[in-house]
């Protein structure tokens, strides 16, 4: 069965299958709804169902409360249609002029699978067809035989649209990591993925410097952003901070040092929290605060574990960065 969904304010109704989320249908049609995690955990995709009925499926109560359900709200990434629908996104759709790339299914071949840091692998997939995306977005790798997706940000710039690079951290007991990417997966194997997803990106020219702050494999979308931004000269100065506990947690250090040597306006600062070395030590967000007396007018892009992001946002606000200029992508750890 197929139903029709129309976004309030748009004239074009879109097809949505009975087992397809509203968000999935909208993104595949090349239209847009605000979203971030696509897992029911962030609430960014909350919408009001103005007409028709949806099934909420596994929408968690902490994201969509029973009272909100009664009031006709739904999570676009979880809700499937029970009838034709008219919906209205709750959050104002931020239109910053970034291009919108339709969500697609892709097939590709694993061409690189390397250990690059403690419990961290670089996975490069050569796609059969290019995927257009904004620097900072992510894709879902499908665990073979399950249909279940796991989310990894592209670390390559959008100009390399057929060669996607991912940084994968092992999760203890993780189906996708221990069971597959750190287990049976080999170079040459065929993989399925879908993308692009997410609204974490830096693709527009801006007059003020930008600070990128990553923890662990949170470096991935920042690497894509850094390469894209430097290639296109989008910001006057670009600062990249990468935090790890020990030297063995860092990776691509040489890559970024070379990038730094090639661009006067790029500054790379790796930070270790549990080991003394000749570089910066401490919590990565504390080092940022020491380096910048004022962050007024600057923007920041943070990706990493929730605790790092919280600390980073607090620190940047203390340094007078405007909340609307702080962009974040949190890890969602799925087992
Ligand atoms: Fe739907 Fe996060 S809850 S995108």
PDB file of N, CA, C and O in Angstrom, residues 238-275:
ATOM      1  N   UNK A 238      40.619  28.569   9.453  1.00  0.00           N
ATOM      2  CA  UNK A 238      39.965  27.334   9.877  1.00  0.00           C
ATOM      3  C   UNK A 238      40.841  26.649  10.922  1.00  0.00           C
ATOM      4  O   UNK A 238      42.034  26.428  10.694  1.00  0.00           O
ATOM      5  N   UNK A 239      40.239  26.336  12.067  1.00  0.00           N
ATOM      6  CA  UNK A 239      40.961  25.687  13.167  1.00  0.00           C
ATOM      7  C   UNK A 239      40.379  24.298  13.370  1.00  0.00           C
ATOM      8  O   UNK A 239      39.159  24.148  13.482  1.00  0.00           O
ATOM      9  N   UNK A 240      41.241  23.286  13.431  1.00  0.00           N
ATOM     10  CA  UNK A 240      40.772  21.922  13.689  1.00  0.00           C
ATOM     11  C   UNK A 240      41.418  21.391  14.963  1.00  0.00           C
ATOM     12  O   UNK A 240      42.643  21.316  15.062  1.00  0.00           O
ATOM     13  N   UNK A 241      40.577  21.021  15.928  1.00  0.00           N
ATOM     14  CA  UNK A 241      41.032  20.392  17.171  1.00  0.00           C
ATOM     15  C   UNK A 241      40.570  18.945  17.168  1.00  0.00           C
ATOM     16  O   UNK A 241      39.387  18.676  16.939  1.00  0.00           O
ATOM     17  N   UNK A 242      41.494  18.030  17.424  1.00  0.00           N
ATOM     18  CA  UNK A 242      41.112  16.617  17.510  1.00  0.00           C
ATOM     19  C   UNK A 242      41.576  16.055  18.850  1.00  0.00           C
ATOM     20  O   UNK A 242      42.765  16.079  19.157  1.00  0.00           O
ATOM     21  N   UNK A 243      40.641  15.580  19.632  1.00  0.00           N
ATOM     22  CA  UNK A 243      40.955  15.062  20.961  1.00  0.00           C
ATOM     23  C   UNK A 243      40.959  13.549  21.022  1.00  0.00           C
ATOM     24  O   UNK A 243      40.112  12.884  20.427  1.00  0.00           O
ATOM     25  N   UNK A 244      41.950  13.004  21.744  1.00  0.00           N
ATOM     26  CA  UNK A 244      41.999  11.573  22.014  1.00  0.00           C
ATOM     27  C   UNK A 244      42.589  11.397  23.402  1.00  0.00           C
ATOM     28  O   UNK A 244      43.070  12.372  23.995  1.00  0.00           O
ATOM     29  N   UNK A 245      42.552  10.173  23.925  1.00  0.00           N
ATOM     30  CA  UNK A 245      43.158   9.986  25.243  1.00  0.00           C
ATOM     31  C   UNK A 245      44.668   9.846  25.141  1.00  0.00           C
ATOM     32  O   UNK A 245      45.408  10.499  25.844  1.00  0.00           O
ATOM     33  N   UNK A 246      45.105   8.957  24.219  1.00  0.00           N
ATOM     34  CA  UNK A 246      46.536   8.699  24.066  1.00  0.00           C
ATOM     35  C   UNK A 246      46.951   8.855  22.609  1.00  0.00           C
ATOM     36  O   UNK A 246      46.105   8.947  21.728  1.00  0.00           O
ATOM     37  N   UNK A 247      48.249   8.855  22.431  1.00  0.00           N
ATOM     38  CA  UNK A 247      48.819   9.020  21.094  1.00  0.00           C
ATOM     39  C   UNK A 247      48.212   8.025  20.107  1.00  0.00           C
ATOM     40  O   UNK A 247      47.939   8.361  18.961  1.00  0.00           O
ATOM     41  N   UNK A 248      47.958   6.795  20.581  1.00  0.00           N
ATOM     42  CA  UNK A 248      47.425   5.750  19.698  1.00  0.00           C
ATOM     43  C   UNK A 248      45.966   5.971  19.316  1.00  0.00           C
ATOM     44  O   UNK A 248      45.419   5.244  18.489  1.00  0.00           O
ATOM     45  N   UNK A 249      45.326   6.939  19.970  1.00  0.00           N
ATOM     46  CA  UNK A 249      43.935   7.236  19.607  1.00  0.00           C
ATOM     47  C   UNK A 249      43.852   8.219  18.441  1.00  0.00           C
ATOM     48  O   UNK A 249      42.805   8.360  17.818  1.00  0.00           O
ATOM     49  N   UNK A 250      44.948   8.930  18.213  1.00  0.00           N
ATOM     50  CA  UNK A 250      44.943   9.909  17.122  1.00  0.00           C
ATOM     51  C   UNK A 250      45.219   9.208  15.796  1.00  0.00           C
ATOM     52  O   UNK A 250      45.879   8.175  15.756  1.00  0.00           O
ATOM     53  N   UNK A 251      44.712   9.785  14.726  1.00  0.00           N
ATOM     54  CA  UNK A 251      45.040   9.265  13.399  1.00  0.00           C
ATOM     55  C   UNK A 251      44.989  10.412  12.396  1.00  0.00           C
ATOM     56  O   UNK A 251      44.483  11.487  12.693  1.00  0.00           O
ATOM     57  N   UNK A 252      45.534  10.175  11.236  1.00  0.00           N
ATOM     58  CA  UNK A 252      45.617  11.194  10.176  1.00  0.00           C
ATOM     59  C   UNK A 252      46.389  12.439  10.612  1.00  0.00           C
ATOM     60  O   UNK A 252      46.198  13.528  10.064  1.00  0.00           O
ATOM     61  N   UNK A 253      47.293  12.256  11.593  1.00  0.00           N
ATOM     62  CA  UNK A 253      48.096  13.386  12.074  1.00  0.00           C
ATOM     63  C   UNK A 253      48.979  13.932  10.943  1.00  0.00           C
ATOM     64  O   UNK A 253      49.021  15.135  10.701  1.00  0.00           O
ATOM     65  N   UNK A 254      49.649  13.021  10.234  1.00  0.00           N
ATOM     66  CA  UNK A 254      50.507  13.453   9.128  1.00  0.00           C
ATOM     67  C   UNK A 254      49.699  14.122   8.030  1.00  0.00           C
ATOM     68  O   UNK A 254      50.112  15.117   7.449  1.00  0.00           O
ATOM     69  N   UNK A 255      48.541  13.564   7.757  1.00  0.00           N
ATOM     70  CA  UNK A 255      47.676  14.150   6.730  1.00  0.00           C
ATOM     71  C   UNK A 255      47.361  15.615   7.047  1.00  0.00           C
ATOM     72  O   UNK A 255      47.481  16.497   6.195  1.00  0.00           O
ATOM     73  N   UNK A 256      46.979  15.866   8.303  1.00  0.00           N
ATOM     74  CA  UNK A 256      46.594  17.238   8.664  1.00  0.00           C
ATOM     75  C   UNK A 256      47.803  18.159   8.781  1.00  0.00           C
ATOM     76  O   UNK A 256      47.706  19.344   8.510  1.00  0.00           O
ATOM     77  N   UNK A 257      48.959  17.600   9.187  1.00  0.00           N
ATOM     78  CA  UNK A 257      50.165  18.429   9.229  1.00  0.00           C
ATOM     79  C   UNK A 257      50.533  18.888   7.818  1.00  0.00           C
ATOM     80  O   UNK A 257      50.926  20.029   7.611  1.00  0.00           O
ATOM     81  N   UNK A 258      50.378  17.987   6.849  1.00  0.00           N
ATOM     82  CA  UNK A 258      50.662  18.366   5.462  1.00  0.00           C
ATOM     83  C   UNK A 258      49.663  19.382   4.942  1.00  0.00           C
ATOM     84  O   UNK A 258      50.017  20.319   4.227  1.00  0.00           O
ATOM     85  N   UNK A 259      48.407  19.193   5.330  1.00  0.00           N
ATOM     86  CA  UNK A 259      47.372  20.147   4.920  1.00  0.00           C
ATOM     87  C   UNK A 259      47.699  21.527   5.491  1.00  0.00           C
ATOM     88  O   UNK A 259      47.559  22.552   4.831  1.00  0.00           O
ATOM     89  N   UNK A 260      48.165  21.516   6.738  1.00  0.00           N
ATOM     90  CA  UNK A 260      48.542  22.762   7.419  1.00  0.00           C
ATOM     91  C   UNK A 260      49.708  23.440   6.686  1.00  0.00           C
ATOM     92  O   UNK A 260      49.740  24.662   6.527  1.00  0.00           O
ATOM     93  N   UNK A 261      50.644  22.621   6.225  1.00  0.00           N
ATOM     94  CA  UNK A 261      51.790  23.177   5.502  1.00  0.00           C
ATOM     95  C   UNK A 261      51.349  23.779   4.165  1.00  0.00           C
ATOM     96  O   UNK A 261      51.957  24.727   3.660  1.00  0.00           O
ATOM     97  N   UNK A 262      50.260  23.247   3.601  1.00  0.00           N
ATOM     98  CA  UNK A 262      49.793  23.707   2.303  1.00  0.00           C
ATOM     99  C   UNK A 262      48.874  24.916   2.352  1.00  0.00           C
ATOM    100  O   UNK A 262      48.684  25.593   1.347  1.00  0.00           O
ATOM    101  N   UNK A 263      48.261  25.158   3.500  1.00  0.00           N
ATOM    102  CA  UNK A 263      47.307  26.274   3.623  1.00  0.00           C
ATOM    103  C   UNK A 263      47.670  27.146   4.827  1.00  0.00           C
ATOM    104  O   UNK A 263      47.593  26.682   5.970  1.00  0.00           O
ATOM    105  N   UNK A 264      48.008  28.405   4.564  1.00  0.00           N
ATOM    106  CA  UNK A 264      48.358  29.324   5.646  1.00  0.00           C
ATOM    107  C   UNK A 264      47.220  29.535   6.636  1.00  0.00           C
ATOM    108  O   UNK A 264      47.449  29.875   7.794  1.00  0.00           O
ATOM    109  N   UNK A 265      45.983  29.408   6.152  1.00  0.00           N
ATOM    110  CA  UNK A 265      44.834  29.736   7.019  1.00  0.00           C
ATOM    111  C   UNK A 265      44.262  28.511   7.722  1.00  0.00           C
ATOM    112  O   UNK A 265      43.184  28.569   8.297  1.00  0.00           O
ATOM    113  N   UNK A 266      44.991  27.380   7.672  1.00  0.00           N
ATOM    114  CA  UNK A 266      44.503  26.174   8.352  1.00  0.00           C
ATOM    115  C   UNK A 266      45.400  25.847   9.540  1.00  0.00           C
ATOM    116  O   UNK A 266      46.628  25.830   9.416  1.00  0.00           O
ATOM    117  N   UNK A 267      44.784  25.618  10.697  1.00  0.00           N
ATOM    118  CA  UNK A 267      45.532  25.373  11.918  1.00  0.00           C
ATOM    119  C   UNK A 267      45.024  24.082  12.555  1.00  0.00           C
ATOM    120  O   UNK A 267      43.844  23.971  12.865  1.00  0.00           O
ATOM    121  N   UNK A 268      45.942  23.138  12.737  1.00  0.00           N
ATOM    122  CA  UNK A 268      45.572  21.811  13.238  1.00  0.00           C
ATOM    123  C   UNK A 268      46.149  21.605  14.625  1.00  0.00           C
ATOM    124  O   UNK A 268      47.336  21.842  14.843  1.00  0.00           O
ATOM    125  N   UNK A 269      45.312  21.196  15.566  1.00  0.00           N
ATOM    126  CA  UNK A 269      45.797  20.999  16.914  1.00  0.00           C
ATOM    127  C   UNK A 269      45.271  19.696  17.519  1.00  0.00           C
ATOM    128  O   UNK A 269      44.136  19.638  17.986  1.00  0.00           O
ATOM    129  N   UNK A 270      46.078  18.641  17.496  1.00  0.00           N
ATOM    130  CA  UNK A 270      45.678  17.417  18.189  1.00  0.00           C
ATOM    131  C   UNK A 270      45.918  17.567  19.696  1.00  0.00           C
ATOM    132  O   UNK A 270      46.896  18.203  20.100  1.00  0.00           O
ATOM    133  N   UNK A 271      45.035  16.985  20.506  1.00  0.00           N
ATOM    134  CA  UNK A 271      45.098  17.159  21.963  1.00  0.00           C
ATOM    135  C   UNK A 271      44.954  15.790  22.634  1.00  0.00           C
ATOM    136  O   UNK A 271      44.062  15.019  22.281  1.00  0.00           O
ATOM    137  N   UNK A 272      45.830  15.500  23.606  1.00  0.00           N
ATOM    138  CA  UNK A 272      45.728  14.239  24.355  1.00  0.00           C
ATOM    139  C   UNK A 272      45.305  14.504  25.791  1.00  0.00           C
ATOM    140  O   UNK A 272      45.829  15.412  26.435  1.00  0.00           O
ATOM    141  N   UNK A 273      44.370  13.714  26.286  1.00  0.00           N
ATOM    142  CA  UNK A 273      43.897  13.949  27.658  1.00  0.00           C
ATOM    143  C   UNK A 273      44.591  13.073  28.691  1.00  0.00           C
ATOM    144  O   UNK A 273      44.570  13.363  29.864  1.00  0.00           O
ATOM    145  N   UNK A 274      45.214  11.961  28.258  1.00  0.00           N
ATOM    146  CA  UNK A 274      45.784  11.041  29.261  1.00  0.00           C
ATOM    147  C   UNK A 274      47.245  10.716  29.034  1.00  0.00           C
ATOM    148  O   UNK A 274      47.746   9.732  29.560  1.00  0.00           O
ATOM    149  N   UNK A 275      47.922  11.485  28.201  1.00  0.00           N
ATOM    150  CA  UNK A 275      49.326  11.186  27.967  1.00  0.00           C
ATOM    151  C   UNK A 275      50.080  12.488  27.713  1.00  0.00           C
ATOM    152  O   UNK A 275      49.591  13.347  26.981  1.00  0.00           O
TER     153      UNK A 275
END
